[in-house]
Amino acid sequence: MIASGPRPVAPFSHAVEADGWVFVTGQMPTDPAAPDAPLPEGIEAQTRRVIENLKVVLGGIGLGLEHVTMARIYLTAFERDYAALNALWPTFFEAGKLPARTTVGVTALAVGALVEIDLVARRD
């Protein structure tokens, strides 16, 4: 668990490391400083908040987004939000160094979120 990380919405670790591979639990668009505050409005704002939360978790174990090898993204309104997500996604990574990615439409997410993202990273 990362002390400054978001409050978990279920019983899990923020991240688990095995042989240099780091598996980061799916993060929600909650504010670690105000976990009961309303979620940001819209897919772009929620995605930015999720990425910030993922950066907090990665930073807590000495890694950053540049270490990410795989991302899984879950969207509750896939057809509505997929294009907006795709437009925003490359801004989080160095040009030409996007991680592998799977995006899945789901019926619901915890805390009423529009998006959840989990990661696999590799320690160099």
mmCIF file of N, CA and C in Angstrom:
data_model
loop_
_atom_site.group_PDB
_atom_site.id
_atom_site.type_symbol
_atom_site.label_atom_id
_atom_site.label_comp_id
_atom_site.label_asym_id
_atom_site.label_seq_id
_atom_site.Cartn_x
_atom_site.Cartn_y
_atom_site.Cartn_z
ATOM 1 N N MET A 1 0.844 -1.186 0.000
ATOM 2 C CA MET A 1 0.000 0.000 0.000
ATOM 3 C C MET A 1 0.885 1.245 0.000
ATOM 4 N N ILE A 2 0.460 2.241 -0.730
ATOM 5 C CA ILE A 2 1.170 3.515 -0.815
ATOM 6 C C ILE A 2 0.457 4.492 0.113
ATOM 7 N N ALA A 3 1.172 5.036 1.109
ATOM 8 C CA ALA A 3 0.551 5.883 2.123
ATOM 9 C C ALA A 3 -0.200 7.068 1.518
ATOM 10 N N SER A 4 0.342 7.677 0.471
ATOM 11 C CA SER A 4 -0.296 8.842 -0.142
ATOM 12 C C SER A 4 -1.268 8.457 -1.253
ATOM 13 N N GLY A 5 -1.435 7.161 -1.468
ATOM 14 C CA GLY A 5 -2.291 6.684 -2.552
ATOM 15 C C GLY A 5 -3.773 6.843 -2.267
ATOM 16 N N PRO A 6 -4.574 6.660 -3.301
ATOM 17 C CA PRO A 6 -6.021 6.754 -3.137
ATOM 18 C C PRO A 6 -6.538 5.706 -2.161
ATOM 19 N N ARG A 7 -7.623 6.054 -1.468
ATOM 20 C CA ARG A 7 -8.250 5.103 -0.558
ATOM 21 C C ARG A 7 -8.830 3.965 -1.390
ATOM 22 N N PRO A 8 -8.478 2.718 -1.091
ATOM 23 C CA PRO A 8 -9.016 1.581 -1.843
ATOM 24 C C PRO A 8 -10.538 1.495 -1.710
ATOM 25 N N VAL A 9 -11.186 1.079 -2.794
ATOM 26 C CA VAL A 9 -12.638 0.888 -2.777
ATOM 27 C C VAL A 9 -12.998 -0.564 -2.468
ATOM 28 N N ALA A 10 -11.988 -1.398 -2.288
ATOM 29 C CA ALA A 10 -12.174 -2.816 -1.971
ATOM 30 C C ALA A 10 -10.887 -3.303 -1.304
ATOM 31 N N PRO A 11 -10.878 -4.527 -0.772
ATOM 32 C CA PRO A 11 -9.654 -5.033 -0.138
ATOM 33 C C PRO A 11 -8.622 -5.485 -1.177
ATOM 34 N N PHE A 12 -7.586 -4.678 -1.370
ATOM 35 C CA PHE A 12 -6.510 -5.009 -2.297
ATOM 36 C C PHE A 12 -5.292 -4.167 -1.982
ATOM 37 N N SER A 13 -4.162 -4.509 -2.577
ATOM 38 C CA SER A 13 -2.946 -3.715 -2.499
ATOM 39 C C SER A 13 -2.932 -2.739 -3.667
ATOM 40 N N HIS A 14 -2.318 -1.576 -3.482
ATOM 41 C CA HIS A 14 -2.179 -0.643 -4.601
ATOM 42 C C HIS A 14 -1.353 -1.276 -5.723
ATOM 43 N N ALA A 15 -0.304 -1.995 -5.349
ATOM 44 C CA ALA A 15 0.575 -2.617 -6.337
ATOM 45 C C ALA A 15 1.244 -3.832 -5.709
ATOM 46 N N VAL A 16 1.583 -4.769 -6.567
ATOM 47 C CA VAL A 16 2.313 -5.963 -6.147
ATOM 48 C C VAL A 16 3.448 -6.161 -7.132
ATOM 49 N N GLU A 17 4.637 -6.450 -6.616
ATOM 50 C CA GLU A 17 5.802 -6.649 -7.468
ATOM 51 C C GLU A 17 6.277 -8.087 -7.364
ATOM 52 N N ALA A 18 6.613 -8.657 -8.516
ATOM 53 C CA ALA A 18 7.153 -10.016 -8.579
ATOM 54 C C ALA A 18 8.218 -10.067 -9.670
ATOM 55 N N ASP A 19 9.455 -10.336 -9.289
ATOM 56 C CA ASP A 19 10.562 -10.469 -10.235
ATOM 57 C C ASP A 19 10.705 -9.263 -11.158
ATOM 58 N N GLY A 20 10.510 -8.050 -10.615
ATOM 59 C CA GLY A 20 10.671 -6.835 -11.397
ATOM 60 C C GLY A 20 9.428 -6.389 -12.145
ATOM 61 N N TRP A 21 8.417 -7.244 -12.191
ATOM 62 C CA TRP A 21 7.128 -6.878 -12.794
ATOM 63 C C TRP A 21 6.247 -6.287 -11.710
ATOM 64 N N VAL A 22 5.594 -5.191 -12.044
ATOM 65 C CA VAL A 22 4.733 -4.504 -11.082
ATOM 66 C C VAL A 22 3.310 -4.482 -11.637
ATOM 67 N N PHE A 23 2.400 -4.967 -10.839
ATOM 68 C CA PHE A 23 0.982 -5.031 -11.216
ATOM 69 C C PHE A 23 0.249 -4.012 -10.358
ATOM 70 N N VAL A 24 -0.277 -2.981 -11.010
ATOM 71 C CA VAL A 24 -0.942 -1.890 -10.306
ATOM 72 C C VAL A 24 -2.448 -2.093 -10.407
ATOM 73 N N THR A 25 -3.085 -2.144 -9.252
ATOM 74 C CA THR A 25 -4.532 -2.330 -9.190
ATOM 75 C C THR A 25 -5.237 -1.194 -9.909
ATOM 76 N N GLY A 26 -6.360 -1.513 -10.534
ATOM 77 C CA GLY A 26 -7.159 -0.502 -11.212
ATOM 78 C C GLY A 26 -7.478 0.655 -10.290
ATOM 79 N N GLN A 27 -7.263 1.859 -10.789
ATOM 80 C CA GLN A 27 -7.513 3.062 -10.006
ATOM 81 C C GLN A 27 -8.772 3.762 -10.511
ATOM 82 N N MET A 28 -9.423 4.419 -9.572
ATOM 83 C CA MET A 28 -10.658 5.131 -9.831
ATOM 84 C C MET A 28 -10.362 6.632 -9.878
ATOM 85 N N PRO A 29 -11.294 7.436 -10.359
ATOM 86 C CA PRO A 29 -11.070 8.885 -10.433
ATOM 87 C C PRO A 29 -11.406 9.621 -9.136
ATOM 88 N N THR A 30 -11.033 9.036 -8.018
ATOM 89 C CA THR A 30 -11.246 9.676 -6.723
ATOM 90 C C THR A 30 -10.035 10.537 -6.379
ATOM 91 N N ASP A 31 -10.241 11.514 -5.524
ATOM 92 C CA ASP A 31 -9.178 12.407 -5.092
ATOM 93 C C ASP A 31 -8.570 11.845 -3.808
ATOM 94 N N PRO A 32 -7.284 11.485 -3.806
ATOM 95 C CA PRO A 32 -6.683 10.941 -2.590
ATOM 96 C C PRO A 32 -6.780 11.891 -1.390
ATOM 97 N N ALA A 33 -6.790 13.198 -1.648
ATOM 98 C CA ALA A 33 -6.863 14.175 -0.562
ATOM 99 C C ALA A 33 -8.290 14.367 -0.059
ATOM 100 N N ALA A 34 -9.279 13.956 -0.858
ATOM 101 C CA ALA A 34 -10.695 14.104 -0.478
ATOM 102 C C ALA A 34 -11.471 12.931 -1.076
ATOM 103 N N PRO A 35 -11.275 11.723 -0.527
ATOM 104 C CA PRO A 35 -11.832 10.528 -1.157
ATOM 105 C C PRO A 35 -13.355 10.489 -1.261
ATOM 106 N N ASP A 36 -14.043 11.279 -0.464
ATOM 107 C CA ASP A 36 -15.501 11.286 -0.529
ATOM 108 C C ASP A 36 -16.054 12.417 -1.386
ATOM 109 N N ALA A 37 -15.184 13.216 -1.983
ATOM 110 C CA ALA A 37 -15.620 14.315 -2.845
ATOM 111 C C ALA A 37 -16.271 13.762 -4.114
ATOM 112 N N PRO A 38 -17.132 14.524 -4.747
ATOM 113 C CA PRO A 38 -17.722 14.076 -6.014
ATOM 114 C C PRO A 38 -16.632 13.803 -7.050
ATOM 115 N N LEU A 39 -16.910 12.864 -7.937
ATOM 116 C CA LEU A 39 -15.963 12.552 -9.010
ATOM 117 C C LEU A 39 -15.930 13.701 -10.005
ATOM 118 N N PRO A 40 -14.799 13.872 -10.709
ATOM 119 C CA PRO A 40 -14.748 14.881 -11.769
ATOM 120 C C PRO A 40 -15.813 14.583 -12.831
ATOM 121 N N GLU A 41 -16.251 15.615 -13.520
ATOM 122 C CA GLU A 41 -17.265 15.460 -14.571
ATOM 123 C C GLU A 41 -16.615 15.092 -15.898
ATOM 124 N N GLY A 42 -17.134 14.074 -16.565
ATOM 125 C CA GLY A 42 -16.712 13.744 -17.926
ATOM 126 C C GLY A 42 -15.530 12.801 -17.996
ATOM 127 N N ILE A 43 -15.406 12.159 -19.148
ATOM 128 C CA ILE A 43 -14.369 11.147 -19.353
ATOM 129 C C ILE A 43 -12.968 11.737 -19.327
ATOM 130 N N GLU A 44 -12.770 12.923 -19.892
ATOM 131 C CA GLU A 44 -11.428 13.509 -19.899
ATOM 132 C C GLU A 44 -10.959 13.808 -18.479
ATOM 133 N N ALA A 45 -11.789 14.468 -17.684
ATOM 134 C CA ALA A 45 -11.409 14.818 -16.317
ATOM 135 C C ALA A 45 -11.216 13.574 -15.461
ATOM 136 N N GLN A 46 -12.086 12.589 -15.635
ATOM 137 C CA GLN A 46 -11.923 11.361 -14.853
ATOM 138 C C GLN A 46 -10.664 10.609 -15.270
ATOM 139 N N THR A 47 -10.361 10.570 -16.565
ATOM 140 C CA THR A 47 -9.149 9.883 -17.020
ATOM 141 C C THR A 47 -7.908 10.576 -16.478
ATOM 142 N N ARG A 48 -7.888 11.892 -16.498
ATOM 143 C CA ARG A 48 -6.740 12.623 -15.935
ATOM 144 C C ARG A 48 -6.556 12.302 -14.449
ATOM 145 N N ARG A 49 -7.640 12.257 -13.694
ATOM 146 C CA ARG A 49 -7.560 11.949 -12.266
ATOM 147 C C ARG A 49 -7.053 10.525 -12.061
ATOM 148 N N VAL A 50 -7.550 9.570 -12.852
ATOM 149 C CA VAL A 50 -7.076 8.185 -12.740
ATOM 150 C C VAL A 50 -5.576 8.117 -13.020
ATOM 151 N N ILE A 51 -5.121 8.799 -14.060
ATOM 152 C CA ILE A 51 -3.686 8.789 -14.381
ATOM 153 C C ILE A 51 -2.884 9.410 -13.233
ATOM 154 N N GLU A 52 -3.370 10.484 -12.656
ATOM 155 C CA GLU A 52 -2.677 11.081 -11.508
ATOM 156 C C GLU A 52 -2.592 10.077 -10.354
ATOM 157 N N ASN A 53 -3.667 9.349 -10.108
ATOM 158 C CA ASN A 53 -3.649 8.339 -9.045
ATOM 159 C C ASN A 53 -2.664 7.216 -9.365
ATOM 160 N N LEU A 54 -2.616 6.801 -10.612
ATOM 161 C CA LEU A 54 -1.654 5.774 -11.012
ATOM 162 C C LEU A 54 -0.223 6.279 -10.836
ATOM 163 N N LYS A 55 0.014 7.538 -11.146
ATOM 164 C CA LYS A 55 1.342 8.119 -10.963
ATOM 165 C C LYS A 55 1.728 8.154 -9.482
ATOM 166 N N VAL A 56 0.774 8.411 -8.609
ATOM 167 C CA VAL A 56 1.047 8.391 -7.164
ATOM 168 C C VAL A 56 1.476 6.984 -6.741
ATOM 169 N N VAL A 57 0.741 5.986 -7.200
ATOM 170 C CA VAL A 57 1.074 4.603 -6.839
ATOM 171 C C VAL A 57 2.439 4.227 -7.407
ATOM 172 N N LEU A 58 2.649 4.482 -8.685
ATOM 173 C CA LEU A 58 3.951 4.160 -9.287
ATOM 174 C C LEU A 58 5.079 4.912 -8.589
ATOM 175 N N GLY A 59 4.875 6.191 -8.322
ATOM 176 C CA GLY A 59 5.895 6.993 -7.653
ATOM 177 C C GLY A 59 6.218 6.475 -6.265
ATOM 178 N N GLY A 60 5.215 5.912 -5.604
ATOM 179 C CA GLY A 60 5.424 5.367 -4.268
ATOM 180 C C GLY A 60 6.353 4.168 -4.245
ATOM 181 N N ILE A 61 6.573 3.553 -5.394
ATOM 182 C CA ILE A 61 7.511 2.427 -5.475
ATOM 183 C C ILE A 61 8.686 2.743 -6.400
ATOM 184 N N GLY A 62 8.887 4.041 -6.662
ATOM 185 C CA GLY A 62 10.055 4.477 -7.420
ATOM 186 C C GLY A 62 9.951 4.307 -8.917
ATOM 187 N N LEU A 63 8.748 4.257 -9.453
ATOM 188 C CA LEU A 63 8.553 4.107 -10.897
ATOM 189 C C LEU A 63 7.713 5.261 -11.434
ATOM 190 N N GLY A 64 7.604 5.333 -12.752
ATOM 191 C CA GLY A 64 6.780 6.340 -13.409
ATOM 192 C C GLY A 64 6.075 5.733 -14.605
ATOM 193 N N LEU A 65 5.323 6.549 -15.311
ATOM 194 C CA LEU A 65 4.584 6.051 -16.481
ATOM 195 C C LEU A 65 5.512 5.492 -17.555
ATOM 196 N N GLU A 66 6.750 5.942 -17.583
ATOM 197 C CA GLU A 66 7.696 5.418 -18.574
ATOM 198 C C GLU A 66 8.013 3.939 -18.357
ATOM 199 N N HIS A 67 7.675 3.393 -17.199
ATOM 200 C CA HIS A 67 7.904 1.979 -16.904
ATOM 201 C C HIS A 67 6.714 1.090 -17.282
ATOM 202 N N VAL A 68 5.626 1.692 -17.698
ATOM 203 C CA VAL A 68 4.407 0.932 -17.997
ATOM 204 C C VAL A 68 4.569 0.166 -19.299
ATOM 205 N N THR A 69 4.250 -1.123 -19.256
ATOM 206 C CA THR A 69 4.315 -1.967 -20.450
ATOM 207 C C THR A 69 2.927 -2.324 -20.989
ATOM 208 N N MET A 70 1.917 -2.299 -20.110
ATOM 209 C CA MET A 70 0.562 -2.714 -20.495
ATOM 210 C C MET A 70 -0.444 -1.946 -19.668
ATOM 211 N N ALA A 71 -1.523 -1.524 -20.314
ATOM 212 C CA ALA A 71 -2.627 -0.866 -19.599
ATOM 213 C C ALA A 71 -3.929 -1.543 -19.995
ATOM 214 N N ARG A 72 -4.813 -1.668 -19.025
ATOM 215 C CA ARG A 72 -6.177 -2.137 -19.287
ATOM 216 C C ARG A 72 -7.110 -1.029 -18.835
ATOM 217 N N ILE A 73 -8.000 -0.654 -19.727
ATOM 218 C CA ILE A 73 -8.916 0.455 -19.459
ATOM 219 C C ILE A 73 -10.333 -0.081 -19.546
ATOM 220 N N TYR A 74 -11.132 0.297 -18.566
ATOM 221 C CA TYR A 74 -12.527 -0.124 -18.499
ATOM 222 C C TYR A 74 -13.394 1.126 -18.605
ATOM 223 N N LEU A 75 -14.336 1.132 -19.541
ATOM 224 C CA LEU A 75 -15.223 2.269 -19.770
ATOM 225 C C LEU A 75 -16.672 1.839 -19.604
ATOM 226 N N THR A 76 -17.458 2.635 -18.894
ATOM 227 C CA THR A 76 -18.879 2.304 -18.739
ATOM 228 C C THR A 76 -19.722 2.790 -19.914
ATOM 229 N N ALA A 77 -19.219 3.750 -20.670
ATOM 230 C CA ALA A 77 -19.938 4.248 -21.863
ATOM 231 C C ALA A 77 -18.974 4.163 -23.040
ATOM 232 N N PHE A 78 -18.654 2.947 -23.432
ATOM 233 C CA PHE A 78 -17.607 2.699 -24.423
ATOM 234 C C PHE A 78 -17.835 3.485 -25.705
ATOM 235 N N GLU A 79 -18.981 3.363 -26.311
ATOM 236 C CA GLU A 79 -19.218 4.020 -27.598
ATOM 237 C C GLU A 79 -19.149 5.534 -27.481
ATOM 238 N N ARG A 80 -19.617 6.083 -26.395
ATOM 239 C CA ARG A 80 -19.589 7.539 -26.205
ATOM 240 C C ARG A 80 -18.173 8.034 -25.907
ATOM 241 N N ASP A 81 -17.393 7.312 -25.083
ATOM 242 C CA ASP A 81 -16.147 7.836 -24.531
ATOM 243 C C ASP A 81 -14.868 7.338 -25.182
ATOM 244 N N TYR A 82 -14.949 6.321 -26.044
ATOM 245 C CA TYR A 82 -13.741 5.706 -26.605
ATOM 246 C C TYR A 82 -12.908 6.702 -27.414
ATOM 247 N N ALA A 83 -13.536 7.489 -28.270
ATOM 248 C CA ALA A 83 -12.784 8.439 -29.103
ATOM 249 C C ALA A 83 -12.115 9.504 -28.238
ATOM 250 N N ALA A 84 -12.808 10.013 -27.248
ATOM 251 C CA ALA A 84 -12.227 11.034 -26.367
ATOM 252 C C ALA A 84 -11.045 10.452 -25.583
ATOM 253 N N LEU A 85 -11.187 9.233 -25.114
ATOM 254 C CA LEU A 85 -10.090 8.567 -24.413
ATOM 255 C C LEU A 85 -8.885 8.423 -25.338
ATOM 256 N N ASN A 86 -9.115 7.973 -26.564
ATOM 257 C CA ASN A 86 -8.017 7.791 -27.514
ATOM 258 C C ASN A 86 -7.305 9.100 -27.829
ATOM 259 N N ALA A 87 -8.038 10.209 -27.885
ATOM 260 C CA ALA A 87 -7.426 11.502 -28.153
ATOM 261 C C ALA A 87 -6.539 11.945 -26.990
ATOM 262 N N LEU A 88 -6.933 11.618 -25.782
ATOM 263 C CA LEU A 88 -6.211 12.038 -24.580
ATOM 264 C C LEU A 88 -5.044 11.113 -24.239
ATOM 265 N N TRP A 89 -5.196 9.834 -24.468
ATOM 266 C CA TRP A 89 -4.243 8.817 -24.024
ATOM 267 C C TRP A 89 -2.782 9.112 -24.386
ATOM 268 N N PRO A 90 -2.460 9.471 -25.628
ATOM 269 C CA PRO A 90 -1.038 9.687 -25.961
ATOM 270 C C PRO A 90 -0.380 10.830 -25.197
ATOM 271 N N THR A 91 -1.152 11.736 -24.622
ATOM 272 C CA THR A 91 -0.564 12.868 -23.906
ATOM 273 C C THR A 91 0.102 12.453 -22.601
ATOM 274 N N PHE A 92 -0.171 11.251 -22.137
ATOM 275 C CA PHE A 92 0.386 10.796 -20.863
ATOM 276 C C PHE A 92 1.746 10.118 -21.016
ATOM 277 N N PHE A 93 2.151 9.844 -22.245
ATOM 278 C CA PHE A 93 3.360 9.058 -22.489
ATOM 279 C C PHE A 93 4.279 9.771 -23.470
ATOM 280 N N GLU A 94 5.554 9.387 -23.435
ATOM 281 C CA GLU A 94 6.518 9.923 -24.384
ATOM 282 C C GLU A 94 6.109 9.524 -25.803
ATOM 283 N N ALA A 95 6.280 10.443 -26.733
ATOM 284 C CA ALA A 95 5.901 10.188 -28.130
ATOM 285 C C ALA A 95 6.563 8.907 -28.635
ATOM 286 N N GLY A 96 5.782 8.065 -29.253
ATOM 287 C CA GLY A 96 6.298 6.826 -29.830
ATOM 288 C C GLY A 96 6.540 5.716 -28.823
ATOM 289 N N LYS A 97 6.189 5.932 -27.552
ATOM 290 C CA LYS A 97 6.451 4.922 -26.525
ATOM 291 C C LYS A 97 5.191 4.598 -25.737
ATOM 292 N N LEU A 98 4.112 4.357 -26.450
ATOM 293 C CA LEU A 98 2.860 3.988 -25.791
ATOM 294 C C LEU A 98 2.931 2.539 -25.324
ATOM 295 N N PRO A 99 2.359 2.244 -24.162
ATOM 296 C CA PRO A 99 2.305 0.847 -23.719
ATOM 297 C C PRO A 99 1.276 0.072 -24.534
ATOM 298 N N ALA A 100 1.385 -1.238 -24.506
ATOM 299 C CA ALA A 100 0.313 -2.072 -25.055
ATOM 300 C C ALA A 100 -0.949 -1.745 -24.264
ATOM 301 N N ARG A 101 -2.124 -1.959 -24.882
ATOM 302 C CA ARG A 101 -3.346 -1.529 -24.205
ATOM 303 C C ARG A 101 -4.538 -2.357 -24.661
ATOM 304 N N THR A 102 -5.439 -2.607 -23.727
ATOM 305 C CA THR A 102 -6.739 -3.191 -24.007
ATOM 306 C C THR A 102 -7.778 -2.276 -23.399
ATOM 307 N N THR A 103 -8.837 -1.997 -24.137
ATOM 308 C CA THR A 103 -9.931 -1.179 -23.618
ATOM 309 C C THR A 103 -11.212 -1.982 -23.730
ATOM 310 N N VAL A 104 -11.950 -2.038 -22.637
ATOM 311 C CA VAL A 104 -13.129 -2.889 -22.547
ATOM 312 C C VAL A 104 -14.320 -2.064 -22.072
ATOM 313 N N GLY A 105 -15.469 -2.277 -22.691
ATOM 314 C CA GLY A 105 -16.708 -1.679 -22.206
ATOM 315 C C GLY A 105 -17.299 -2.556 -21.120
ATOM 316 N N VAL A 106 -17.724 -1.935 -20.026
ATOM 317 C CA VAL A 106 -18.299 -2.655 -18.894
ATOM 318 C C VAL A 106 -19.625 -2.017 -18.508
ATOM 319 N N THR A 107 -20.425 -2.742 -17.766
ATOM 320 C CA THR A 107 -21.745 -2.229 -17.390
ATOM 321 C C THR A 107 -21.686 -1.253 -16.222
ATOM 322 N N ALA A 108 -20.698 -1.384 -15.341
ATOM 323 C CA ALA A 108 -20.591 -0.490 -14.187
ATOM 324 C C ALA A 108 -19.205 -0.607 -13.580
ATOM 325 N N LEU A 109 -18.813 0.449 -12.853
ATOM 326 C CA LEU A 109 -17.557 0.467 -12.102
ATOM 327 C C LEU A 109 -17.838 0.965 -10.692
ATOM 328 N N ALA A 110 -16.928 0.661 -9.782
ATOM 329 C CA ALA A 110 -17.056 1.122 -8.400
ATOM 330 C C ALA A 110 -17.182 2.642 -8.366
ATOM 331 N N VAL A 111 -17.794 3.143 -7.354
ATOM 332 C CA VAL A 111 -18.030 4.555 -7.057
ATOM 333 C C VAL A 111 -18.703 5.323 -8.196
ATOM 334 N N GLY A 112 -19.333 4.609 -9.124
ATOM 335 C CA GLY A 112 -20.034 5.269 -10.223
ATOM 336 C C GLY A 112 -19.109 5.897 -11.248
ATOM 337 N N ALA A 113 -17.872 5.426 -11.312
ATOM 338 C CA ALA A 113 -16.876 5.988 -12.228
ATOM 339 C C ALA A 113 -17.201 5.665 -13.682
ATOM 340 N N LEU A 114 -16.710 6.524 -14.575
ATOM 341 C CA LEU A 114 -16.804 6.295 -16.015
ATOM 342 C C LEU A 114 -15.627 5.472 -16.524
ATOM 343 N N VAL A 115 -14.500 5.494 -15.787
ATOM 344 C CA VAL A 115 -13.268 4.862 -16.249
ATOM 345 C C VAL A 115 -12.487 4.298 -15.067
ATOM 346 N N GLU A 116 -11.835 3.178 -15.316
ATOM 347 C CA GLU A 116 -10.879 2.576 -14.385
ATOM 348 C C GLU A 116 -9.722 2.081 -15.227
ATOM 349 N N ILE A 117 -8.498 2.235 -14.723
ATOM 350 C CA ILE A 117 -7.313 1.798 -15.463
ATOM 351 C C ILE A 117 -6.406 1.033 -14.514
ATOM 352 N N ASP A 118 -5.953 -0.155 -14.966
ATOM 353 C CA ASP A 118 -4.910 -0.869 -14.253
ATOM 354 C C ASP A 118 -3.695 -0.986 -15.154
ATOM 355 N N LEU A 119 -2.543 -1.241 -14.554
ATOM 356 C CA LEU A 119 -1.282 -1.233 -15.291
ATOM 357 C C LEU A 119 -0.404 -2.419 -14.946
ATOM 358 N N VAL A 120 0.451 -2.747 -15.888
ATOM 359 C CA VAL A 120 1.594 -3.622 -15.644
ATOM 360 C C VAL A 120 2.824 -2.781 -15.993
ATOM 361 N N ALA A 121 3.789 -2.765 -15.087
ATOM 362 C CA ALA A 121 5.016 -2.018 -15.307
ATOM 363 C C ALA A 121 6.202 -2.951 -15.090
ATOM 364 N N ARG A 122 7.348 -2.533 -15.558
ATOM 365 C CA ARG A 122 8.573 -3.334 -15.406
ATOM 366 C C ARG A 122 9.663 -2.448 -14.817
ATOM 367 N N ARG A 123 10.222 -2.914 -13.724
ATOM 368 C CA ARG A 123 11.353 -2.193 -13.125
ATOM 369 C C ARG A 123 12.599 -2.495 -13.946
ATOM 370 N N ASP A 124 13.342 -1.446 -14.314
ATOM 371 C CA ASP A 124 14.549 -1.643 -15.136
ATOM 372 C C ASP A 124 15.657 -2.295 -14.359
#
